[in-house]
Amino acid sequence: MTLAGLILPVTGATLWTATQMVVGFVGALFVGARLLPGLERSGYPRPDGATKEYKLTGMTLFFVVHIAAFVLVFGFGVSLTPIVRHFWSLFAVANALAILISLALYATGPKKRGVLRDLWLGADLNPTWLGVDLKMFMYQPSLIGVNLVVVSFASAQRDLYGTLTPQMGCLLGFWWAYLFTHYVKEEFMLSTWDVIAEEFGMMLVWGDLVYVPFLYSLPCWWVVDQTVPFSLWQSVGLSLLCFASLSLFRQANWQKERFKRTPNATIWGKKPELVGGRLLASGWWGVGRKLNYTGEVGVYICFALTAGVGHPWPYLLPLSLIVLLAQRAARDDRRCFAKYGEAWTTYCARARFRMIPFLY
Ligand code: NDP
């Protein structure tokens, strides 16, 4: 039997099981976010000038879910394969939950720009339920959710073939490293545009509950049934590429975030160089203007490469990210020029390329 034979069709019974799984998972995370300890951090000033205080519980939840999964799997013999088996029912239920939460946000939020726009884009910057900031909270079912989906594909491979291939090991390791480095500096999220300026509506809710867990795990579908294992050199080579991309992605983001919070903090052991007093031209920001994007695309290419090069579908995500981020880089250049004027032109002469030296 292959993976396809393991996947259950959508029926009333599978939908009911999937509903219990999704509601149980998201509900447990919500209770955890409400009750467990977290880092107290101040957000960046919002468009209205106000600053919000956050309790960041992502790392706590990430580890609590690890411990719970470990105890269930190794202590009680629970299998994670049912997540993959119910994939399409979970997908349907996650969509339904995203719609329900969006409707509840609309019903309880302010009315600003008409039903459809308020529903899709949101009308409230920081909706809070029972003291939990929903925008920050929703990253947890999203990211911990995609991790569980990836692990369940690995569990399915072990059930089907009695082993884990090196490429499956790579995929698990890459995802874990990506998520761990996210949670280690969870406060970085407070500096992103989504958190500072985007209102919370169906677009973000759907992205968190459906797009990330179900689309980002796409390469798994082609890794499970690959019976020819990667050679040691393929595994080592790909791991080095992933490590380099992830380091570039995280370091660039962390350097800028640290600079914004503590402008005098050293970068690569030296005092930061500035252009026009406000633009960082040290570290990766002295090499290129959007190397954080390059690093992120590199990580997604590595996820896809674990599935080999025989199928186009695993590359859907890195390709869409290249298009999205290349456009975003150009838009951000224009935004920064409008904000910083001549200083931005001087900075562009210093860090000449956006994402790829000599090309873009
Ligand atoms: P950046 O983190 O690059 O932030 C851009 C902003 O940073 C600019 O508008 C400017 O804002 C400031 N800035 C730019 N250059 C400098 C400089 N040299 N010195 C000081 N400030 C500077 O971009 P995003 O917010 O778009 O992305 C954040 C992260 O999220 C990235 O790592 C990206 O890869 C990731 N991302 C992922 C997506 C996905 O779908 N997976 C989608 C979008 C982003 P100001 O000065 O006003 O603060």
CSV table of C-alpha atoms and ligand atoms in Angstrom, one decimal:
chain,number,residue,atom,x,y,z
A,1,MET,CA,0.0,0.0,0.0
A,2,THR,CA,1.1,3.6,-0.7
A,3,LEU,CA,0.2,6.9,1.0
A,4,ALA,CA,-2.9,7.3,-1.2
A,5,GLY,CA,-4.3,4.0,0.2
A,6,LEU,CA,-4.0,5.3,3.7
A,7,ILE,CA,-6.0,8.5,3.2
A,8,LEU,CA,-9.6,8.2,4.3
A,9,PRO,CA,-12.4,9.7,2.1
A,10,VAL,CA,-14.5,12.4,3.7
A,11,THR,CA,-17.6,11.0,5.4
A,12,GLY,CA,-19.8,12.0,8.3
A,13,ALA,CA,-17.7,9.8,10.7
A,14,THR,CA,-14.3,11.2,9.5
A,15,LEU,CA,-15.7,14.8,9.7
A,16,TRP,CA,-16.8,14.2,13.3
A,17,THR,CA,-13.3,12.8,14.2
A,18,ALA,CA,-11.6,15.7,12.5
A,19,THR,CA,-13.9,18.2,14.3
A,20,GLN,CA,-12.8,16.7,17.7
A,21,MET,CA,-9.2,16.8,16.6
A,22,VAL,CA,-9.2,20.4,15.4
A,23,VAL,CA,-11.4,21.8,18.2
A,24,GLY,CA,-9.5,19.9,20.8
A,25,PHE,CA,-6.1,21.1,19.4
A,26,VAL,CA,-7.0,24.7,19.0
A,27,GLY,CA,-9.0,24.8,22.2
A,28,ALA,CA,-6.1,23.2,24.2
A,29,LEU,CA,-3.6,25.7,22.8
A,30,PHE,CA,-6.0,28.6,23.6
A,31,VAL,CA,-6.3,27.4,27.2
A,32,GLY,CA,-2.5,27.1,27.3
A,33,ALA,CA,-2.1,30.6,25.9
A,34,ARG,CA,-4.5,31.9,28.6
A,35,LEU,CA,-3.0,30.1,31.6
A,36,LEU,CA,0.7,29.2,30.9
A,37,PRO,CA,3.5,31.6,31.6
A,38,GLY,CA,5.1,33.5,28.8
A,39,LEU,CA,7.5,36.4,28.0
A,40,GLU,CA,6.1,39.9,28.7
A,41,ARG,CA,7.1,42.1,25.8
A,42,SER,CA,6.0,45.6,24.6
A,43,GLY,CA,4.8,45.8,21.0
A,44,TYR,CA,6.0,48.5,18.5
A,45,PRO,CA,3.9,51.7,18.2
A,46,ARG,CA,0.8,51.0,16.2
A,47,PRO,CA,-0.5,53.4,13.5
A,48,ASP,CA,-2.5,55.3,16.1
A,49,GLY,CA,0.7,55.7,18.2
A,50,ALA,CA,-0.4,53.4,21.0
A,51,THR,CA,1.8,50.5,22.3
A,52,LYS,CA,0.4,47.2,23.4
A,53,GLU,CA,1.8,44.8,26.0
A,54,TYR,CA,2.0,41.1,25.0
A,55,LYS,CA,2.4,37.8,26.8
A,56,LEU,CA,4.3,35.6,24.4
A,57,THR,CA,3.5,31.9,25.1
A,58,GLY,CA,4.6,30.4,21.7
A,59,MET,CA,7.8,28.7,23.0
A,60,THR,CA,5.9,27.3,26.1
A,61,LEU,CA,3.2,25.9,23.9
A,62,PHE,CA,5.7,24.5,21.3
A,63,PHE,CA,7.4,22.5,24.1
A,64,VAL,CA,4.3,21.5,25.9
A,65,VAL,CA,3.0,20.0,22.6
A,66,HIS,CA,6.3,18.2,22.2
A,67,ILE,CA,6.1,16.7,25.7
A,68,ALA,CA,2.4,15.8,25.2
A,69,ALA,CA,3.2,14.1,21.9
A,70,PHE,CA,6.2,12.3,23.3
A,71,VAL,CA,4.2,10.9,26.3
A,72,LEU,CA,1.3,9.9,24.1
A,73,VAL,CA,3.4,8.2,21.4
A,74,PHE,CA,6.1,6.5,23.5
A,75,GLY,CA,4.1,6.2,26.8
A,76,PHE,CA,0.7,5.2,25.5
A,77,GLY,CA,1.4,3.9,22.0
A,78,VAL,CA,-0.8,6.6,20.4
A,79,SER,CA,-0.2,6.9,16.6
A,80,LEU,CA,0.0,10.3,14.9
A,81,THR,CA,-0.8,8.7,11.5
A,82,PRO,CA,-4.6,9.4,11.9
A,83,ILE,CA,-3.8,13.1,11.2
A,84,VAL,CA,-2.7,12.2,7.7
A,85,ARG,CA,-5.5,9.7,7.3
A,86,HIS,CA,-8.0,12.4,8.1
A,87,PHE,CA,-6.2,15.0,6.0
A,88,TRP,CA,-9.1,16.0,3.8
A,89,SER,CA,-11.6,16.0,6.7
A,90,LEU,CA,-9.2,18.1,8.8
A,91,PHE,CA,-8.9,20.4,5.8
A,92,ALA,CA,-12.6,20.8,5.6
A,93,VAL,CA,-13.1,21.3,9.3
A,94,ALA,CA,-10.2,23.9,9.5
A,95,ASN,CA,-11.9,25.8,6.7
A,96,ALA,CA,-15.2,25.7,8.6
A,97,LEU,CA,-13.5,26.9,11.8
A,98,ALA,CA,-11.8,29.7,10.0
A,99,ILE,CA,-15.1,30.9,8.7
A,100,LEU,CA,-16.8,30.6,12.1
A,101,ILE,CA,-14.0,32.5,13.9
A,102,SER,CA,-14.1,35.2,11.2
A,103,LEU,CA,-17.9,35.5,11.5
A,104,ALA,CA,-17.5,35.8,15.3
A,105,LEU,CA,-14.8,38.5,14.9
A,106,TYR,CA,-17.1,40.4,12.5
A,107,ALA,CA,-20.0,40.1,14.9
A,108,THR,CA,-18.1,41.3,17.9
A,109,GLY,CA,-15.8,43.8,16.2
A,110,PRO,CA,-16.4,47.4,15.1
A,111,LYS,CA,-18.1,48.1,11.7
A,112,LYS,CA,-15.9,50.2,9.5
A,113,ARG,CA,-15.9,49.6,5.7
A,114,GLY,CA,-18.9,47.4,4.8
A,115,VAL,CA,-19.6,43.7,5.6
A,116,LEU,CA,-17.3,42.0,3.0
A,117,ARG,CA,-14.3,44.2,3.6
A,118,ASP,CA,-14.7,44.1,7.4
A,119,LEU,CA,-15.1,40.3,7.3
A,120,TRP,CA,-12.2,39.6,5.0
A,121,LEU,CA,-9.6,42.3,6.1
A,122,GLY,CA,-10.9,42.6,9.7
A,123,ALA,CA,-11.9,45.8,11.4
A,124,ASP,CA,-10.1,45.4,14.7
A,125,LEU,CA,-6.3,45.6,15.1
A,126,ASN,CA,-6.0,43.6,18.2
A,127,PRO,CA,-9.1,41.5,19.0
A,128,THR,CA,-8.7,39.9,22.4
A,129,TRP,CA,-10.8,37.0,23.7
A,130,LEU,CA,-10.5,36.2,27.5
A,131,GLY,CA,-7.3,38.2,27.7
A,132,VAL,CA,-5.6,36.4,24.7
A,133,ASP,CA,-4.5,38.5,21.8
A,134,LEU,CA,-6.0,36.5,18.9
A,135,LYS,CA,-3.6,37.7,16.2
A,136,MET,CA,-0.5,36.5,18.1
A,137,PHE,CA,-2.3,33.4,19.3
A,138,MET,CA,-3.3,32.2,15.8
A,139,TYR,CA,0.3,31.7,14.9
A,140,GLN,CA,0.4,28.8,17.3
A,141,PRO,CA,-2.2,26.4,15.7
A,142,SER,CA,-0.7,27.5,12.4
A,143,LEU,CA,3.0,26.7,13.1
A,144,ILE,CA,2.6,24.0,15.7
A,145,GLY,CA,-0.1,22.6,13.5
A,146,VAL,CA,2.1,22.4,10.4
A,147,ASN,CA,4.8,20.6,12.5
A,148,LEU,CA,2.2,18.0,13.7
A,149,VAL,CA,1.1,17.5,10.1
A,150,VAL,CA,4.8,16.9,9.0
A,151,VAL,CA,5.4,14.6,11.9
A,152,SER,CA,2.3,12.6,11.0
A,153,PHE,CA,3.5,12.1,7.4
A,154,ALA,CA,6.7,10.7,8.9
A,155,SER,CA,4.6,8.4,11.1
A,156,ALA,CA,2.7,7.3,8.0
A,157,GLN,CA,5.9,6.5,6.3
A,158,ARG,CA,7.0,4.3,9.2
A,159,ASP,CA,3.6,2.5,9.2
A,160,LEU,CA,3.8,1.9,5.5
A,161,TYR,CA,7.5,1.1,5.0
A,162,GLY,CA,8.7,0.3,8.5
A,163,THR,CA,11.4,3.0,8.2
A,164,LEU,CA,12.1,6.7,8.0
A,165,THR,CA,14.1,7.7,4.9
A,166,PRO,CA,16.9,10.2,5.2
A,167,GLN,CA,14.9,12.7,3.2
A,168,MET,CA,12.0,12.4,5.6
A,169,GLY,CA,14.6,12.9,8.4
A,170,CYS,CA,15.8,16.0,6.7
A,171,LEU,CA,12.3,17.4,6.3
A,172,LEU,CA,11.5,16.8,10.0
A,173,GLY,CA,14.8,18.4,11.0
A,174,PHE,CA,14.4,21.4,8.7
A,175,TRP,CA,10.9,22.1,10.0
A,176,TRP,CA,12.0,21.7,13.5
A,177,ALA,CA,14.9,24.1,13.1
A,178,TYR,CA,12.7,26.6,11.3
A,179,LEU,CA,10.2,26.6,14.1
A,180,PHE,CA,12.6,26.5,17.0
A,181,THR,CA,14.5,29.5,15.6
A,182,HIS,CA,11.1,31.2,15.2
A,183,TYR,CA,10.1,30.6,18.8
A,184,VAL,CA,13.5,31.4,20.3
A,185,LYS,CA,13.0,35.0,19.2
A,186,GLU,CA,9.2,35.1,19.1
A,187,GLU,CA,9.2,38.8,19.9
A,188,PHE,CA,10.5,39.4,16.4
A,189,MET,CA,6.9,38.9,15.2
A,190,LEU,CA,6.0,42.1,17.1
A,191,SER,CA,8.0,44.0,14.6
A,192,THR,CA,6.2,42.6,11.5
A,193,TRP,CA,3.8,44.6,9.5
A,194,ASP,CA,1.0,42.1,10.1
A,195,VAL,CA,1.2,42.5,13.9
A,196,ILE,CA,1.7,46.3,13.9
A,197,ALA,CA,-0.7,47.4,11.2
A,198,GLU,CA,-2.9,44.7,9.8
A,199,GLU,CA,-6.4,44.3,11.2
A,200,PHE,CA,-7.4,40.8,12.0
A,201,GLY,CA,-10.0,39.3,9.7
A,202,MET,CA,-10.7,36.2,7.6
A,203,MET,CA,-7.6,36.7,5.4
A,204,LEU,CA,-5.2,36.2,8.3
A,205,VAL,CA,-7.4,33.7,10.2
A,206,TRP,CA,-7.7,31.5,7.0
A,207,GLY,CA,-3.9,31.9,6.4
A,208,ASP,CA,-3.2,30.7,9.9
A,209,LEU,CA,-5.7,27.8,10.2
A,210,VAL,CA,-5.7,26.5,6.6
A,211,TYR,CA,-3.0,27.9,4.3
A,212,VAL,CA,0.0,27.3,6.5
A,213,PRO,CA,-0.7,23.8,8.0
A,214,PHE,CA,-2.2,22.3,4.8
A,215,LEU,CA,-0.1,23.9,2.0
A,216,TYR,CA,3.3,24.3,3.7
A,217,SER,CA,3.3,20.6,4.3
A,218,LEU,CA,2.9,19.9,0.5
A,219,PRO,CA,6.4,18.3,-0.1
A,220,CYS,CA,5.5,15.5,2.5
A,221,TRP,CA,3.1,14.0,0.0
A,222,TRP,CA,6.0,13.2,-2.4
A,223,VAL,CA,8.5,12.2,0.4
A,224,VAL,CA,6.5,9.4,2.0
A,225,ASP,CA,6.4,7.0,-0.9
A,226,GLN,CA,10.0,7.7,-2.1
A,227,THR,CA,11.6,4.3,-1.7
A,228,VAL,CA,15.1,5.2,-2.9
A,229,PRO,CA,16.8,6.9,0.1
A,230,PHE,CA,19.0,9.9,-0.2
A,231,SER,CA,22.7,9.2,-0.1
A,232,LEU,CA,24.7,10.5,2.8
A,233,TRP,CA,26.1,13.3,0.5
A,234,GLN,CA,22.7,14.3,-0.6
A,235,SER,CA,21.5,14.5,3.0
A,236,VAL,CA,24.6,16.4,4.2
A,237,GLY,CA,24.6,18.8,1.2
A,238,LEU,CA,20.9,19.6,1.6
A,239,SER,CA,21.3,20.1,5.3
A,240,LEU,CA,24.2,22.5,4.8
A,241,LEU,CA,22.1,24.5,2.3
A,242,CYS,CA,19.2,24.6,4.7
A,243,PHE,CA,21.4,25.7,7.6
A,244,ALA,CA,23.0,28.5,5.5
A,245,SER,CA,19.6,29.7,4.3
A,246,LEU,CA,18.0,29.6,7.7
A,247,SER,CA,21.0,31.4,9.3
A,248,LEU,CA,20.8,34.1,6.7
A,249,PHE,CA,17.0,34.5,7.1
A,250,ARG,CA,17.0,34.6,10.9
A,251,GLN,CA,20.3,36.6,11.4
A,252,ALA,CA,19.2,39.3,9.0
A,253,ASN,CA,15.8,39.6,10.7
A,254,TRP,CA,17.3,39.6,14.2
A,255,GLN,CA,20.0,42.1,13.3
A,256,LYS,CA,17.4,44.6,12.1
A,257,GLU,CA,15.0,43.9,15.0
A,258,ARG,CA,17.9,44.4,17.5
A,259,PHE,CA,19.0,47.6,15.8
A,260,LYS,CA,15.5,49.0,16.1
A,261,ARG,CA,15.2,48.2,19.8
A,262,THR,CA,18.8,48.9,20.8
A,263,PRO,CA,20.4,51.1,18.1
A,264,ASN,CA,23.9,51.0,19.6
A,265,ALA,CA,24.1,47.2,20.0
A,266,THR,CA,27.1,45.7,18.1
A,267,ILE,CA,26.6,43.7,14.9
A,268,TRP,CA,29.2,41.1,14.0
A,269,GLY,CA,31.3,42.5,16.9
A,270,LYS,CA,31.4,46.0,15.6
A,271,LYS,CA,29.5,49.3,16.2
A,272,PRO,CA,26.7,49.5,13.6
A,273,GLU,CA,27.2,51.7,10.5
A,274,LEU,CA,24.3,53.9,9.7
A,275,VAL,CA,23.1,55.8,6.7
A,276,GLY,CA,21.2,59.1,7.4
A,277,GLY,CA,21.3,58.2,11.1
A,278,ARG,CA,18.4,55.7,10.8
A,279,LEU,CA,19.2,53.1,8.2
A,280,LEU,CA,21.4,50.1,9.2
A,281,ALA,CA,24.2,49.4,6.8
A,282,SER,CA,26.0,46.7,8.9
A,283,GLY,CA,25.8,43.0,9.0
A,284,TRP,CA,23.6,41.5,6.3
A,285,TRP,CA,22.0,44.9,5.8
A,286,GLY,CA,25.3,46.2,4.4
A,287,VAL,CA,25.5,43.3,1.9
A,288,GLY,CA,21.9,43.4,0.4
A,289,ARG,CA,18.6,45.1,1.1
A,290,LYS,CA,16.4,42.0,1.3
A,291,LEU,CA,18.6,39.1,2.2
A,292,ASN,CA,16.1,38.0,4.8
A,293,TYR,CA,13.8,37.3,1.9
A,294,THR,CA,16.5,35.4,0.1
A,295,GLY,CA,17.2,33.2,3.2
A,296,GLU,CA,13.5,32.4,3.6
A,297,VAL,CA,13.1,31.4,0.0
A,298,GLY,CA,16.2,29.2,0.4
A,299,VAL,CA,14.6,27.4,3.3
A,300,TYR,CA,11.5,26.7,1.3
A,301,ILE,CA,13.5,25.4,-1.6
A,302,CYS,CA,15.2,23.0,0.8
A,303,PHE,CA,11.8,21.7,2.1
A,304,ALA,CA,10.8,21.1,-1.6
A,305,LEU,CA,14.2,19.5,-2.5
A,306,THR,CA,13.6,16.7,0.1
A,307,ALA,CA,10.9,15.5,-2.4
A,308,GLY,CA,13.5,15.3,-5.2
A,309,VAL,CA,13.1,17.0,-8.5
A,310,GLY,CA,10.7,14.6,-10.3
A,311,HIS,CA,7.5,16.5,-9.5
A,312,PRO,CA,6.7,20.2,-9.8
A,313,TRP,CA,4.1,20.4,-7.0
A,314,PRO,CA,6.5,20.6,-4.0
A,315,TYR,CA,8.0,23.7,-5.7
A,316,LEU,CA,4.7,25.5,-5.7
A,317,LEU,CA,5.3,27.2,-2.4
A,318,PRO,CA,8.9,28.4,-3.0
A,319,LEU,CA,7.9,29.6,-6.5
A,320,SER,CA,4.9,31.5,-5.1
A,321,LEU,CA,7.1,32.9,-2.4
A,322,ILE,CA,9.7,34.1,-4.9
A,323,VAL,CA,7.0,36.0,-6.8
A,324,LEU,CA,5.4,37.4,-3.7
A,325,LEU,CA,8.7,38.4,-2.0
A,326,ALA,CA,10.3,39.9,-5.1
A,327,GLN,CA,7.2,42.1,-5.6
A,328,ARG,CA,7.2,42.9,-1.9
A,329,ALA,CA,10.9,43.8,-2.0
A,330,ALA,CA,10.2,46.3,-4.9
A,331,ARG,CA,7.2,47.7,-3.1
A,332,ASP,CA,9.2,48.1,0.2
A,333,ASP,CA,12.0,49.9,-1.8
A,334,ARG,CA,9.4,52.5,-2.9
A,335,ARG,CA,7.9,52.8,0.6
A,336,CYS,CA,11.3,53.3,2.1
A,337,PHE,CA,12.3,55.9,-0.5
A,338,ALA,CA,9.1,57.8,0.3
A,339,LYS,CA,9.9,57.6,4.0
A,340,TYR,CA,13.7,58.1,4.0
A,341,GLY,CA,14.3,60.1,0.8
A,342,GLU,CA,17.9,60.8,0.0
A,343,ALA,CA,19.2,58.6,2.8
A,344,TRP,CA,17.5,55.6,1.0
A,345,THR,CA,19.2,56.5,-2.3
A,346,THR,CA,22.5,56.6,-0.5
A,347,TYR,CA,21.8,53.3,1.2
A,348,CYS,CA,20.8,51.7,-2.1
A,349,ALA,CA,24.2,52.8,-3.6
A,350,ARG,CA,25.9,51.1,-0.6
A,351,ALA,CA,23.8,47.9,-0.6
A,352,ARG,CA,23.2,47.7,-4.3
A,353,PHE,CA,21.1,44.5,-4.6
A,354,ARG,CA,17.9,43.4,-3.0
A,355,MET,CA,17.8,39.6,-2.9
A,356,ILE,CA,20.5,38.2,-5.2
A,357,PRO,CA,23.9,39.9,-5.7
A,358,PHE,CA,24.4,41.1,-9.3
A,359,LEU,CA,20.9,39.8,-10.4
A,360,TYR,CA,18.2,41.4,-8.3
B,1,NDP,P1,11.5,43.5,6.4
B,1,NDP,O1,11.7,42.7,7.7
B,1,NDP,O2,12.6,43.5,5.5
B,1,NDP,O3,11.1,44.9,6.8
B,1,NDP,C1,11.1,46.0,5.9
B,1,NDP,C2,11.1,47.3,6.7
B,1,NDP,O4,12.3,47.4,7.5
B,1,NDP,C3,11.2,48.5,5.8
B,1,NDP,O5,9.9,48.9,5.4
B,1,NDP,C4,11.8,49.5,6.7
B,1,NDP,O6,10.7,49.9,7.6
B,1,NDP,C5,12.8,48.7,7.5
B,1,NDP,N1,14.1,48.7,6.9
B,1,NDP,C6,14.5,48.2,5.7
B,1,NDP,N2,15.8,48.3,5.5
B,1,NDP,C7,16.3,48.8,6.6
B,1,NDP,C8,17.6,49.2,7.0
B,1,NDP,N3,18.6,49.0,6.2
B,1,NDP,N4,17.8,49.8,8.2
B,1,NDP,C9,16.7,50.0,9.0
B,1,NDP,N5,15.4,49.7,8.7
B,1,NDP,C10,15.2,49.1,7.5
B,1,NDP,O7,10.3,42.9,5.6
B,1,NDP,P2,8.9,42.3,5.9
B,1,NDP,O8,8.2,43.0,7.1
B,1,NDP,O9,8.2,42.3,4.6
B,1,NDP,O10,9.2,40.8,6.3
B,1,NDP,C11,9.5,40.3,7.6
B,1,NDP,C12,9.9,38.9,7.5
B,1,NDP,O11,8.7,38.1,7.2
B,1,NDP,C13,10.9,38.6,6.5
B,1,NDP,O12,11.8,37.7,7.0
B,1,NDP,C14,10.1,37.9,5.4
B,1,NDP,O13,10.9,36.9,4.7
B,1,NDP,C15,9.0,37.3,6.1
B,1,NDP,N6,7.8,37.2,5.3
B,1,NDP,C16,7.3,35.9,5.1
B,1,NDP,C17,6.2,35.8,4.3
B,1,NDP,C18,5.6,34.4,4.0
B,1,NDP,O14,4.6,34.3,3.4
B,1,NDP,N7,6.3,33.4,4.4
B,1,NDP,C19,5.5,37.0,3.7
B,1,NDP,C20,6.1,38.2,4.0
B,1,NDP,C21,7.2,38.3,4.8
B,1,NDP,P3,10.8,51.0,8.8
B,1,NDP,O15,12.1,51.7,8.7
B,1,NDP,O16,9.6,51.9,8.6
B,1,NDP,O17,10.7,50.2,10.1
